[in-house]
Every structure is written in C-alpha cells, then in structure tokens.
Tab-separated table of C-alpha atoms in Angstrom:
chain	number	residue	atom	x	y	z
D	50	UNK	CA	19.987	-16.790	18.497
D	51	UNK	CA	17.860	-18.045	15.571
D	52	UNK	CA	16.561	-21.605	15.719
D	53	UNK	CA	14.618	-23.088	12.848
D	54	UNK	CA	12.964	-26.327	13.949
D	55	UNK	CA	11.354	-28.726	11.452
D	56	UNK	CA	9.681	-25.965	9.481
D	57	UNK	CA	7.380	-27.105	6.679
D	58	UNK	CA	5.260	-24.931	4.438
D	59	UNK	CA	2.806	-25.653	1.618
D	60	UNK	CA	1.186	-23.477	-0.996
D	61	UNK	CA	-1.913	-25.564	-1.502
D	62	UNK	CA	-0.634	-28.977	-2.569
D	63	UNK	CA	2.843	-27.732	-3.355
D	64	UNK	CA	5.420	-28.091	-0.600
D	65	UNK	CA	7.877	-25.164	-0.544
D	66	UNK	CA	9.670	-26.041	2.680
D	67	UNK	CA	10.245	-29.587	3.841
D	68	UNK	CA	11.217	-30.167	7.445
D	69	UNK	CA	13.909	-27.474	7.555
D	70	UNK	CA	16.060	-27.410	10.663
D	71	UNK	CA	19.083	-25.223	11.329
D	72	UNK	CA	20.351	-22.526	13.637
D	73	UNK	CA	22.311	-19.308	13.606
D	74	UNK	CA	24.281	-18.624	16.775
D	75	UNK	CA	25.151	-15.224	18.134
D	76	UNK	CA	27.842	-13.573	16.026
D	77	UNK	CA	27.605	-16.213	13.349
D	78	UNK	CA	27.319	-15.512	9.612
D	79	UNK	CA	25.329	-18.138	7.732
D	80	UNK	CA	24.982	-18.082	3.968
D	81	UNK	CA	22.006	-19.815	2.360
D	82	UNK	CA	22.367	-20.755	-1.311
D	83	UNK	CA	20.642	-22.970	-3.825
D	84	UNK	CA	18.937	-22.877	-7.206
D	85	UNK	CA	16.003	-20.537	-7.732
D	86	UNK	CA	12.769	-21.925	-6.408
D	87	UNK	CA	14.581	-23.939	-3.772
D	88	UNK	CA	12.776	-22.155	-0.929
D	89	UNK	CA	15.686	-20.155	0.458
D	90	UNK	CA	13.895	-16.782	0.317
D	91	UNK	CA	10.787	-18.342	1.804
D	92	UNK	CA	12.847	-19.831	4.626
D	93	UNK	CA	14.492	-16.527	5.547
D	94	UNK	CA	11.087	-14.810	5.541
D	95	UNK	CA	9.853	-17.402	8.024
D	96	UNK	CA	12.480	-16.193	10.495
D	97	UNK	CA	10.638	-12.917	11.151
D	98	UNK	CA	7.198	-14.282	10.359
D	99	UNK	CA	6.674	-12.500	7.040
D	100	UNK	CA	5.824	-15.912	5.601
D	101	UNK	CA	3.579	-18.080	7.756
D	102	UNK	CA	4.348	-21.801	7.935
D	103	UNK	CA	2.146	-24.749	8.796
D	104	UNK	CA	4.526	-26.973	10.738
D	105	UNK	CA	7.502	-26.612	13.032
D	106	UNK	CA	8.665	-23.445	14.747
D	107	UNK	CA	11.190	-20.652	14.528
D	108	UNK	CA	12.575	-19.321	17.802
D	109	UNK	CA	14.446	-16.015	17.847
D	110	UNK	CA	16.229	-15.045	21.045
D	111	UNK	CA	13.993	-17.451	22.965
D	112	UNK	CA	10.746	-16.142	21.473
D	113	UNK	CA	8.594	-18.318	19.203
D	114	UNK	CA	7.592	-16.653	15.945
D	115	UNK	CA	4.465	-18.770	15.514
D	116	UNK	CA	3.120	-18.687	19.062
D	117	UNK	CA	-0.263	-16.979	19.345
D	118	UNK	CA	0.777	-14.691	22.187
D	119	UNK	CA	3.983	-13.456	20.536
D	120	UNK	CA	4.045	-9.744	19.801
D	121	UNK	CA	5.298	-10.090	16.223
D	122	UNK	CA	5.845	-6.376	15.477
D	123	UNK	CA	7.960	-6.120	18.614
D	124	UNK	CA	10.005	-9.175	17.666
D	125	UNK	CA	10.432	-8.004	14.056
D	126	UNK	CA	11.663	-4.615	15.238
D	127	UNK	CA	14.677	-6.442	16.710
D	128	UNK	CA	15.565	-8.257	13.484
D	129	UNK	CA	16.823	-6.196	10.561
D	130	UNK	CA	15.887	-7.279	7.060
D	131	UNK	CA	17.250	-6.309	3.648
D	132	UNK	CA	15.317	-7.231	0.492
D	133	UNK	CA	16.256	-8.080	-3.062
D	134	UNK	CA	14.406	-5.057	-4.431
D	135	UNK	CA	15.549	-2.703	-1.646
D	136	UNK	CA	11.939	-1.800	-0.763
D	137	UNK	CA	12.780	1.687	0.393
D	138	UNK	CA	9.619	3.746	0.802
D	139	UNK	CA	9.528	5.810	-2.420
D	140	UNK	CA	7.332	8.592	-1.011
D	141	UNK	CA	9.797	9.388	1.784
D	142	UNK	CA	13.240	10.931	1.797
D	143	UNK	CA	16.240	8.812	2.736
D	144	UNK	CA	16.349	10.330	6.211
D	145	UNK	CA	12.610	9.692	6.765
D	146	UNK	CA	13.055	6.094	5.579
D	147	UNK	CA	15.637	5.582	8.306
D	148	UNK	CA	13.890	7.494	11.094
D	149	UNK	CA	10.251	6.375	10.641
D	150	UNK	CA	10.419	3.089	12.544
D	151	UNK	CA	12.875	4.463	15.108
D	152	UNK	CA	10.308	7.104	16.048
D	153	UNK	CA	7.056	5.159	15.593
D	154	UNK	CA	8.171	1.746	16.825
D	155	UNK	CA	11.050	2.349	19.239
D	156	UNK	CA	9.663	5.656	20.482
D	157	UNK	CA	12.913	7.539	19.987
D	158	UNK	CA	12.837	11.321	19.803
D	159	UNK	CA	13.105	12.844	16.327
D	160	UNK	CA	16.507	14.340	17.211
D	161	UNK	CA	17.935	11.021	18.385
D	162	UNK	CA	16.575	9.226	15.340
D	163	UNK	CA	18.061	11.768	12.946
D	164	UNK	CA	21.405	11.643	14.712
D	165	UNK	CA	21.412	7.849	14.482
D	166	UNK	CA	20.436	8.006	10.804
D	167	UNK	CA	23.249	10.403	9.967
D	168	UNK	CA	25.785	8.243	11.777
D	169	UNK	CA	24.646	5.184	9.797
D	170	UNK	CA	24.588	7.047	6.491
D	171	UNK	CA	28.145	8.069	7.168
D	172	UNK	CA	29.019	4.472	7.849
D	173	UNK	CA	27.593	3.286	4.507
D	174	UNK	CA	29.185	6.249	2.744
D	175	UNK	CA	26.040	8.171	1.842
D	176	UNK	CA	26.200	11.282	4.022
D	177	UNK	CA	25.233	13.557	1.139
D	178	UNK	CA	22.083	11.630	0.202
D	179	UNK	CA	20.025	12.212	3.359
D	180	UNK	CA	17.490	14.671	1.877
D	181	UNK	CA	17.091	12.830	-1.451
D	182	UNK	CA	14.328	10.438	-2.438
D	183	UNK	CA	15.014	6.757	-3.225
D	184	UNK	CA	14.182	7.292	-6.901
D	185	UNK	CA	17.138	9.684	-7.157
D	186	UNK	CA	19.648	7.070	-5.983
D	187	UNK	CA	21.388	4.239	-7.818
D	188	UNK	CA	20.517	0.663	-6.920
D	189	UNK	CA	23.683	0.215	-4.921
D	190	UNK	CA	23.012	3.392	-2.969
D	191	UNK	CA	19.419	2.352	-2.321
D	192	UNK	CA	20.517	-0.994	-0.960
D	193	UNK	CA	23.057	0.671	1.341
D	194	UNK	CA	20.290	2.963	2.633
D	195	UNK	CA	18.159	-0.150	3.200
D	196	UNK	CA	20.973	-1.661	5.277
D	197	UNK	CA	21.256	1.568	7.270
D	198	UNK	CA	17.477	1.508	7.795
D	199	UNK	CA	17.724	-1.994	9.249
D	200	UNK	CA	20.716	-1.159	11.434
D	201	UNK	CA	18.973	1.931	12.834
D	202	UNK	CA	16.769	-0.364	14.905
D	203	UNK	CA	19.852	-1.768	16.717
D	204	UNK	CA	18.923	-5.286	15.629
D	205	UNK	CA	20.159	-8.437	17.351
D	206	UNK	CA	20.469	-10.085	13.906
D	207	UNK	CA	20.264	-9.085	10.247
D	208	UNK	CA	18.537	-11.049	7.483
D	209	UNK	CA	19.569	-10.489	3.862
D	210	UNK	CA	17.340	-11.829	1.086
D	211	UNK	CA	19.422	-11.835	-2.125
D	212	UNK	CA	20.687	-8.300	-1.441
D	213	UNK	CA	22.740	-8.058	-4.637
D	214	UNK	CA	20.584	-9.981	-7.123
D	215	UNK	CA	18.787	-6.903	-8.475
D	216	UNK	CA	21.952	-4.831	-8.793
D	217	UNK	CA	23.995	-3.942	-11.840
D	218	UNK	CA	27.363	-5.777	-11.644
D	219	UNK	CA	29.369	-2.629	-10.935
D	220	UNK	CA	27.294	-1.906	-7.828
D	221	UNK	CA	27.493	-5.297	-6.206
D	222	UNK	CA	30.782	-4.678	-4.433
D	223	UNK	CA	29.757	-1.440	-2.735
D	224	UNK	CA	26.944	-3.389	-1.062
D	225	UNK	CA	29.040	-6.464	-0.295
D	226	UNK	CA	31.726	-4.272	1.276
D	227	UNK	CA	29.197	-2.914	3.769
D	228	UNK	CA	28.045	-6.444	4.537
D	229	UNK	CA	31.592	-7.755	4.990
D	230	UNK	CA	32.338	-4.940	7.398
D	231	UNK	CA	29.169	-5.734	9.322
D	232	UNK	CA	30.122	-9.414	9.509
D	233	UNK	CA	33.609	-8.588	10.732
D	234	UNK	CA	32.134	-6.470	13.504
D	235	UNK	CA	30.372	-9.575	14.801
D	236	UNK	CA	26.802	-9.008	13.599
D	237	UNK	CA	24.666	-12.143	13.548
D	238	UNK	CA	23.701	-12.579	9.919
D	239	UNK	CA	21.646	-14.912	7.771
D	240	UNK	CA	22.295	-14.195	4.106
D	241	UNK	CA	20.550	-15.665	1.080
D	242	UNK	CA	22.959	-15.062	-1.779
D	243	UNK	CA	24.775	-16.538	-4.751
D	244	UNK	CA	27.867	-14.447	-4.012
D	245	UNK	CA	30.250	-17.251	-3.148
D	246	UNK	CA	33.120	-14.781	-2.794
D	247	UNK	CA	31.228	-13.220	0.091
D	248	UNK	CA	30.593	-16.662	1.572
D	249	UNK	CA	34.279	-17.598	1.354
D	250	UNK	CA	35.330	-14.346	2.944
D	251	UNK	CA	33.049	-14.026	5.970
D	252	UNK	CA	30.629	-16.958	6.288
D	253	UNK	CA	31.018	-19.396	9.152
D	254	UNK	CA	28.533	-21.877	7.739
D	255	UNK	CA	26.927	-22.460	4.366
D	256	UNK	CA	23.485	-23.988	3.897
D	257	UNK	CA	22.547	-25.472	0.532
D	258	UNK	CA	18.850	-25.818	-0.269
D	259	UNK	CA	17.107	-27.629	-3.088
D	260	UNK	CA	13.386	-28.280	-3.599
D	261	UNK	CA	12.481	-26.951	-0.169
D	262	UNK	CA	14.954	-29.127	1.688
D	263	UNK	CA	18.123	-28.240	3.498
D	264	UNK	CA	20.444	-30.615	1.629
D	265	UNK	CA	23.735	-29.501	3.097
D	266	UNK	CA	24.501	-27.543	6.257
D	267	UNK	CA	28.254	-27.402	6.804
D	268	UNK	CA	31.039	-25.174	8.057
D	269	UNK	CA	32.414	-23.098	5.219
D	270	UNK	CA	35.648	-25.039	4.753
D	271	UNK	CA	33.812	-28.345	4.444
D	272	UNK	CA	31.196	-26.916	2.111
D	273	UNK	CA	33.689	-25.523	-0.372
D	274	UNK	CA	36.255	-28.315	0.181
D	275	UNK	CA	34.160	-31.431	-0.013
D	276	UNK	CA	30.404	-31.020	-0.310
D	277	UNK	CA	28.872	-34.347	0.578
D	278	UNK	CA	25.748	-34.217	-1.525
D	279	UNK	CA	25.745	-34.620	-5.246
D	280	UNK	CA	23.238	-31.820	-5.702
D	281	UNK	CA	25.463	-29.336	-3.869
D	282	UNK	CA	28.485	-30.414	-5.915
D	283	UNK	CA	26.491	-29.983	-9.103
D	284	UNK	CA	25.256	-26.538	-8.020
D	285	UNK	CA	28.745	-25.394	-7.028
D	286	UNK	CA	30.291	-26.596	-10.263
D	287	UNK	CA	27.710	-24.581	-12.161
D	288	UNK	CA	28.137	-21.280	-10.334
D	289	UNK	CA	31.881	-21.408	-9.664
D	290	UNK	CA	33.315	-22.368	-13.035
D	291	UNK	CA	32.162	-20.001	-15.707
U	222	UNK	CA	-33.466	31.211	-36.343
U	223	UNK	CA	-33.409	32.037	-32.618
U	224	UNK	CA	-35.984	34.785	-32.984
U	225	UNK	CA	-38.570	33.054	-30.837
U	226	UNK	CA	-36.120	32.558	-27.974
U	227	UNK	CA	-35.479	34.749	-24.999
U	228	UNK	CA	-31.940	34.171	-23.799
U	229	UNK	CA	-32.283	37.096	-21.432
U	230	UNK	CA	-33.929	34.700	-18.988
U	231	UNK	CA	-30.444	33.368	-18.228
U	232	UNK	CA	-28.889	36.621	-17.152
U	233	UNK	CA	-32.001	37.517	-15.142
U	234	UNK	CA	-31.810	34.306	-13.151
U	235	UNK	CA	-28.025	34.076	-12.778
U	236	UNK	CA	-27.888	34.767	-9.002
U	237	UNK	CA	-30.461	32.031	-8.414
U	238	UNK	CA	-28.609	29.602	-10.679
U	239	UNK	CA	-25.340	30.453	-8.880
U	240	UNK	CA	-26.924	29.472	-5.565
U	241	UNK	CA	-27.864	26.167	-7.172
U	242	UNK	CA	-24.332	25.675	-8.482
U	243	UNK	CA	-22.832	26.296	-5.036
U	244	UNK	CA	-25.193	23.672	-3.653
U	245	UNK	CA	-24.172	21.178	-6.363
U	246	UNK	CA	-20.472	21.749	-5.743
U	247	UNK	CA	-20.892	21.565	-1.965
U	248	UNK	CA	-22.840	18.323	-2.151
U	249	UNK	CA	-20.256	16.878	-4.558
U	250	UNK	CA	-17.287	17.771	-2.367
U	251	UNK	CA	-18.896	16.586	0.871
U	252	UNK	CA	-20.057	13.262	-0.533
U	253	UNK	CA	-16.709	12.755	-2.253
U	254	UNK	CA	-14.944	13.269	1.057
U	255	UNK	CA	-17.378	11.019	2.923
U	256	UNK	CA	-17.333	8.460	0.106
U	257	UNK	CA	-13.553	8.241	0.092
U	258	UNK	CA	-13.364	7.879	3.880
U	259	UNK	CA	-16.053	5.214	4.000
U	260	UNK	CA	-14.700	3.642	0.807
U	261	UNK	CA	-11.226	3.317	2.341
U	262	UNK	CA	-12.697	1.598	5.367
U	263	UNK	CA	-14.707	-0.763	3.138
U	264	UNK	CA	-11.643	-1.496	0.988
U	265	UNK	CA	-9.584	-2.427	4.057
U	266	UNK	CA	-12.426	-4.665	5.237
U	267	UNK	CA	-12.742	-6.333	1.818
U	268	UNK	CA	-9.011	-7.035	1.760
U	269	UNK	CA	-9.039	-8.445	5.274
U	270	UNK	CA	-8.355	-12.132	5.731
U	271	UNK	CA	-11.145	-12.237	8.342
U	272	UNK	CA	-14.398	-13.282	6.692
U	273	UNK	CA	-16.423	-11.432	9.343
U	274	UNK	CA	-14.979	-8.218	7.883
U	275	UNK	CA	-14.624	-9.030	4.200
U	276	UNK	CA	-18.023	-10.657	3.657
U	277	UNK	CA	-20.225	-7.759	4.876
U	278	UNK	CA	-18.087	-5.264	2.970
U	279	UNK	CA	-18.350	-7.357	-0.184
U	280	UNK	CA	-22.100	-7.692	0.251
U	281	UNK	CA	-22.503	-3.962	0.769
U	282	UNK	CA	-20.494	-3.087	-2.319
U	283	UNK	CA	-22.311	-5.582	-4.517
U	284	UNK	CA	-25.720	-4.442	-3.288
U	285	UNK	CA	-25.077	-0.737	-3.812
U	286	UNK	CA	-23.413	-1.214	-7.170
U	287	UNK	CA	-26.400	-3.181	-8.411
U	288	UNK	CA	-28.885	-0.509	-7.339
U	289	UNK	CA	-29.854	2.619	-9.279
U	290	UNK	CA	-28.671	5.785	-7.545
U	291	UNK	CA	-32.103	7.375	-7.738
U	292	UNK	CA	-33.522	4.477	-5.739
U	293	UNK	CA	-30.898	4.963	-3.026
U	294	UNK	CA	-31.805	8.649	-2.829
U	295	UNK	CA	-35.474	7.751	-2.421
U	296	UNK	CA	-34.703	5.140	0.209
U	297	UNK	CA	-32.903	7.564	2.404
U	298	UNK	CA	-35.422	10.326	1.895
U	299	UNK	CA	-38.462	8.203	2.686
U	300	UNK	CA	-37.083	5.439	4.872
U	301	UNK	CA	-34.963	7.489	7.277
U	302	UNK	CA	-37.963	9.399	8.716
U	303	UNK	CA	-39.848	6.140	9.212
U	304	UNK	CA	-36.811	4.564	10.838
U	305	UNK	CA	-36.342	7.610	13.060
U	306	UNK	CA	-39.971	7.365	14.209
U	307	UNK	CA	-39.501	3.699	15.049
U	308	UNK	CA	-36.225	4.280	16.839
U	309	UNK	CA	-37.123	7.390	18.809
U	310	UNK	CA	-40.757	6.397	19.303
U	311	UNK	CA	-41.669	10.002	18.487
U	312	UNK	CA	-44.540	9.998	16.002
U	313	UNK	CA	-43.688	13.551	14.978
U	314	UNK	CA	-39.998	12.961	14.200
U	315	UNK	CA	-39.342	14.532	10.823
U	316	UNK	CA	-36.176	12.774	9.728
U	317	UNK	CA	-33.103	14.753	8.880
U	318	UNK	CA	-34.324	16.817	5.977
U	319	UNK	CA	-33.713	16.442	2.280
U	320	UNK	CA	-30.148	17.776	2.280
U	321	UNK	CA	-28.728	15.379	4.834
U	322	UNK	CA	-30.643	12.430	3.495
U	323	UNK	CA	-29.262	13.211	0.024
U	324	UNK	CA	-25.745	13.632	1.444
U	325	UNK	CA	-25.961	10.279	3.213
U	326	UNK	CA	-27.372	8.598	0.111
U	327	UNK	CA	-24.593	9.941	-2.111
U	328	UNK	CA	-21.875	9.161	0.422
U	329	UNK	CA	-23.026	5.586	0.858
U	330	UNK	CA	-23.567	5.050	-2.865
U	331	UNK	CA	-20.220	6.528	-3.872
U	332	UNK	CA	-18.427	4.645	-1.080
U	333	UNK	CA	-19.229	1.408	-2.906
U	334	UNK	CA	-17.509	2.683	-6.040
U	335	UNK	CA	-14.620	4.312	-4.174
U	336	UNK	CA	-14.123	1.042	-2.278
U	337	UNK	CA	-13.363	-0.813	-5.506
U	338	UNK	CA	-11.042	1.944	-6.753
U	339	UNK	CA	-9.173	2.080	-3.440
U	340	UNK	CA	-8.976	-1.696	-3.214
U	341	UNK	CA	-7.291	-1.792	-6.611
U	342	UNK	CA	-5.020	1.073	-5.528
U	343	UNK	CA	-3.914	-0.789	-2.408
U	344	UNK	CA	-3.266	-3.916	-4.466
U	345	UNK	CA	-1.167	-1.875	-6.910
U	346	UNK	CA	1.395	-1.175	-4.174
U	347	UNK	CA	4.075	-3.894	-4.422
U	348	UNK	CA	3.828	-6.612	-1.766
U	349	UNK	CA	7.448	-5.975	-0.798
U	350	UNK	CA	6.505	-2.552	0.553
U	351	UNK	CA	4.247	-4.185	3.114
U	352	UNK	CA	6.948	-6.729	3.921
U	353	UNK	CA	9.495	-3.949	4.455
U	354	UNK	CA	7.090	-2.071	6.712
U	355	UNK	CA	6.269	-5.131	8.819
U	356	UNK	CA	9.943	-6.187	8.943
U	357	UNK	CA	10.720	-2.843	10.608
U	358	UNK	CA	8.207	-3.676	13.330
U	359	UNK	CA	5.386	-1.465	12.093
U	360	UNK	CA	1.955	-2.792	13.024
U	361	UNK	CA	-0.981	-3.019	10.578
U	362	UNK	CA	-2.255	0.488	11.320
U	363	UNK	CA	1.157	2.145	10.877
U	364	UNK	CA	2.010	0.105	7.784
U	365	UNK	CA	-1.283	1.145	6.183
U	366	UNK	CA	-1.323	4.815	7.148
U	367	UNK	CA	2.378	5.536	6.659
U	368	UNK	CA	3.439	3.217	3.833
U	369	UNK	CA	0.653	1.554	1.828
U	370	UNK	CA	-2.174	4.105	1.678
U	371	UNK	CA	-0.008	7.161	0.826
U	372	UNK	CA	1.409	5.280	-2.166
U	373	UNK	CA	-1.975	3.855	-3.126
U	374	UNK	CA	-3.642	7.281	-3.087
U	375	UNK	CA	-0.850	8.789	-5.126
U	376	UNK	CA	-1.560	6.224	-7.839
U	377	UNK	CA	-5.278	6.765	-7.538
U	378	UNK	CA	-5.600	10.552	-7.682
U	379	UNK	CA	-6.645	10.709	-11.370
U	380	UNK	CA	-9.276	7.989	-11.120
U	381	UNK	CA	-10.636	9.350	-7.823
U	382	UNK	CA	-11.085	12.731	-9.487
U	383	UNK	CA	-12.751	11.141	-12.513
U	384	UNK	CA	-15.211	9.440	-10.184
U	385	UNK	CA	-15.759	12.883	-8.600
U	386	UNK	CA	-16.730	14.314	-11.990
U	387	UNK	CA	-19.282	11.541	-12.480
U	388	UNK	CA	-20.567	12.246	-8.986
U	389	UNK	CA	-20.941	15.943	-9.842
U	390	UNK	CA	-23.181	15.029	-12.767
U	391	UNK	CA	-25.139	12.595	-10.622
U	392	UNK	CA	-25.898	15.230	-7.980
U	393	UNK	CA	-28.440	16.641	-10.452
U	394	UNK	CA	-30.685	13.765	-9.348
U	395	UNK	CA	-31.400	15.465	-6.024
U	396	UNK	CA	-34.182	17.455	-7.648
U	397	UNK	CA	-36.319	14.332	-7.144
U	398	UNK	CA	-36.429	15.073	-3.410
U	399	UNK	CA	-37.147	18.755	-4.027
U	400	UNK	CA	-33.646	20.138	-3.506
U	401	UNK	CA	-32.503	23.088	-5.577
U	402	UNK	CA	-29.135	22.250	-7.031
U	403	UNK	CA	-27.960	23.810	-10.272
U	404	UNK	CA	-30.168	21.498	-12.315
U	405	UNK	CA	-33.086	22.070	-9.987
U	406	UNK	CA	-32.650	25.842	-10.164
U	407	UNK	CA	-32.490	25.793	-13.956
U	408	UNK	CA	-35.550	23.568	-14.078
U	409	UNK	CA	-37.558	25.831	-11.749
U	410	UNK	CA	-36.729	28.949	-13.756
U	411	UNK	CA	-37.552	27.108	-16.954
U	412	UNK	CA	-40.992	26.075	-15.684
U	413	UNK	CA	-41.749	29.466	-14.141
U	414	UNK	CA	-40.879	31.520	-17.235
U	415	UNK	CA	-41.846	28.925	-19.784
U	416	UNK	CA	-38.332	28.989	-21.232
U	417	UNK	CA	-37.500	25.291	-21.224
U	418	UNK	CA	-35.271	25.176	-24.285
U	419	UNK	CA	-33.095	28.133	-23.286
U	420	UNK	CA	-32.576	26.998	-19.714
U	421	UNK	CA	-31.877	23.360	-20.510
U	422	UNK	CA	-29.476	24.356	-23.277
U	423	UNK	CA	-27.690	26.637	-20.840
U	424	UNK	CA	-27.586	23.940	-18.136
U	425	UNK	CA	-26.177	21.415	-20.600
U	426	UNK	CA	-23.529	23.891	-21.706
U	427	UNK	CA	-22.473	24.621	-18.108
U	428	UNK	CA	-22.280	20.929	-17.200
U	429	UNK	CA	-20.349	20.218	-20.357
U	430	UNK	CA	-17.821	23.010	-19.875
U	431	UNK	CA	-17.215	22.168	-16.207
U	432	UNK	CA	-16.903	18.427	-16.684
U	433	UNK	CA	-14.933	18.640	-19.896
U	434	UNK	CA	-12.329	21.004	-18.459
U	435	UNK	CA	-12.141	18.936	-15.277
U	436	UNK	CA	-11.551	15.760	-17.318
U	437	UNK	CA	-8.945	17.574	-19.337
U	438	UNK	CA	-7.193	18.613	-16.138
U	439	UNK	CA	-7.286	15.018	-14.878
U	440	UNK	CA	-5.806	13.756	-18.139
U	441	UNK	CA	-2.920	16.193	-17.888
U	442	UNK	CA	-2.383	15.168	-14.286
U	443	UNK	CA	-2.317	11.531	-15.379
U	444	UNK	CA	0.364	12.232	-17.970
U	445	UNK	CA	2.451	14.039	-15.390
U	446	UNK	CA	2.095	11.179	-12.915
U	447	UNK	CA	2.998	8.509	-15.440
U	448	UNK	CA	6.088	10.324	-16.657
U	449	UNK	CA	7.058	11.357	-13.128
U	450	UNK	CA	8.715	8.066	-12.427
C-alpha cells in the first residue's frame, strides 16, 4: 500500500532522512517512534508529499509521490492525515471543516457530504458539536473532528503525526480510543507516536528512528521483546520505566 | 481676535465642498479596492517559489515604494496619453482623462504597499493550515481562497484600514492634475474669495476629524480582534 524506498532528505547541509526504506501493507498498523528530531514527522510527511525529498521514492497504491506527472492533490485526497496541532480550519464550523474537501475535491453534493459528516461525528462521539467552531472545542474534541475530517474522504490509508502530543493528559485516551477502533476495523495506518500502550495494543510493526535513520523495523512482539539495536533499547528504557 | 475673518465663506460653499468630499471618498474606496486586489496578486507572486513570478513582483514593489506618490500621479497623467498615441497611432488620442489616470496611479501605488501587508498576513497563517489543506487534496487555488487568505485577511483588517486612512489623506494630491477633490474644492474657494486661512483651517479640521475618528474605530476593532481569541 505504502512503499518508502531509500528516501533521503537534506535541509541544506543537514541530513534529516538517511536512506529510509520501509512499507505499510494493506490493513497494517505501523507505529513510528524515536527521540525528537529523529525525522519521524518528516518521514510521514513525505508519504503524501507535504515534505519534498531529494532522493529515493515513495509509492502509494502504485503511484509515485515524486514523479512529475503525478496528480498530487488527487493522490493526497485518498490519504487521510491527522496533525499534532489538529489544524482544523478556525474560520469554519465543524461541519464545514468536514464537508469542504468532500464537496470541492471529491465533487460530492452538499447533502451527501453533510450526511457523511454527521455519520462520522456520531462515530467519534461529537454529534452535538457540528455547528460549533474549533475554538469552542477542547483539544481532544478538535483532534477527533480532525480524524472525522480525514475519514470523510474515504481514505485508503490514514497518517497520524503525533496525534496526542499536544493534548492534555486527560484527553489522550478519547483520541486513542477512536484510533484503536479504526485499527481494529482494518484501516491501514502509519502512526508517529510515543504512546507505547497504543503500539502494544494495535500495532503490527514498530519502526524506531534516530538521527534520520530507520534503526529498527520489527514486528511488535520482537520490538518490545528483544530490540536488537542499543539505541532502541536505550530509548525504550527511557520512555517505559518512569 | 477673529474679527478680520469671514467664516461665512464655509457655509456658502458647503455644497461645492461636499461634492469634493464625495470625490475624495470615491477615489479612496475605488483605489483601496483595486489596490487590495492587485496587492493580493502581487503578494502571491512574491511568495511564489518560481523566480519568474517572484522577481518581477519584488521589482515592482521596490520601485513603487521608492518613488514619491506625486511623481506616480504625474507619470500616469502625462505618460498615458503619449503611450496611447503610440499604441493606437491616433495623433489625437486624448488619454483617459484625469480621473482614471489618477485612479490607476493610486491603485498601482497602493498595491505596492498592500502587497507587503498581505504578504505578511499570509505568512502569519500557521504553516500547518496549508499542510492540512493540501493533505485533504485541495489544490493551490482552493487552499489559498478557502483556507489561507480568509484567515490572513481576518488578521489584516485593522492594518488594511489604517493604510486606507493614509490613502484618504494622500488623495488630496490629485489637485496637481486639476481634479477637484475636497482639498481641491477648498483650495479653489479659498483662492476665489481670498479666504485662504478660513478655508485651509476648515479643511484641516475636516481631515483631522475624519481620520482621527477612523483611526479610533480601527483601534477599537484591533482590541476586539486581539481579545476575540
């Protein structure tokens, strides 16, 4: 479904991604973790071409992200993305946030889009919030709306870029619950997160990144049982035992 | 101490001065509108990663901002007729008249200033908003018109209005091409009746009251915007 092939990226002299290669198969949930500045957010943004890269390629559902003749907006419309800071559109109501791209990009009728939005709001437990503006919602609610906004496009895969990092602790679970449910329904997911509980529960594979490299790429049981690299062991010992 | 003055000249010439004021306001509003439209276009060009777009826009802005407004007004008043004669080949082409040449001059001059304001406004919208828009499959045009520009303009309303107030004061320069704006009307009455002091005092008072209350309104708007979120 998602193939990342030898992707390298530099900011000037500084290399942020070094020869990254991995894949996410259909229905698979892959968690990407690592210390801050390790390139994990940059890597996930390469998947839908939000971050350009200088070497290698990313292929999503058989379509190259970096090829000149690729219709990027069309490809991006098929991949949902959820951001650390929610990035709901503050000048639009919740319902307009969820219907805008359905109408303008997918060409759905306003009625269909609204119906879809209401169904998704119900699913994330926010039926009452449809007419409100993002500023009137809590962080956890905003992030759930953002997930609904991504799902409204009927994506073939969902990307999550540290979806709970900006949340107050008491709101993390309401977002994780939605994500767990999504994973259990078989959604293809690539998730950058430090929530190892989430990884243990639903991930199939865990990728550990450090200094722009993919250091460890293992099935969940191996990753938590016996990480091979010292750096991954060190990282795990720091975030698991406190 | 005002015994030698004749303030009656003001009330006698009010209808004429009112005509001038309408002209000033009309010219201000039209060139503000044109300036913002052209300024938005220039700002988008300046922010473009394509040098063929950003370089000309940058050059334009730098040129206009380094030129006195009165010179731009003269250019368009005197150069447009000559250009029209060259282009149409008609030796009797008369240009487009003082009003339109002034309108074009103001629009183009203000566009340079609006461009910089709008550019800063666009850059004040968090990068993540653009990312979210593109991630949903919106193209550049949709992302700009639906997501970035509405937020940018909301942030910019006070400063755009402040620039409009400056523009309103600057429109008084059109008297150099013989147009009768409020300043021009006051000046003509003053010369005709020999009442320079009275008329110029009155004109100053009107400009002051209008601009001061407009600035005050903008300041209140600014406070409301900054506490609104």
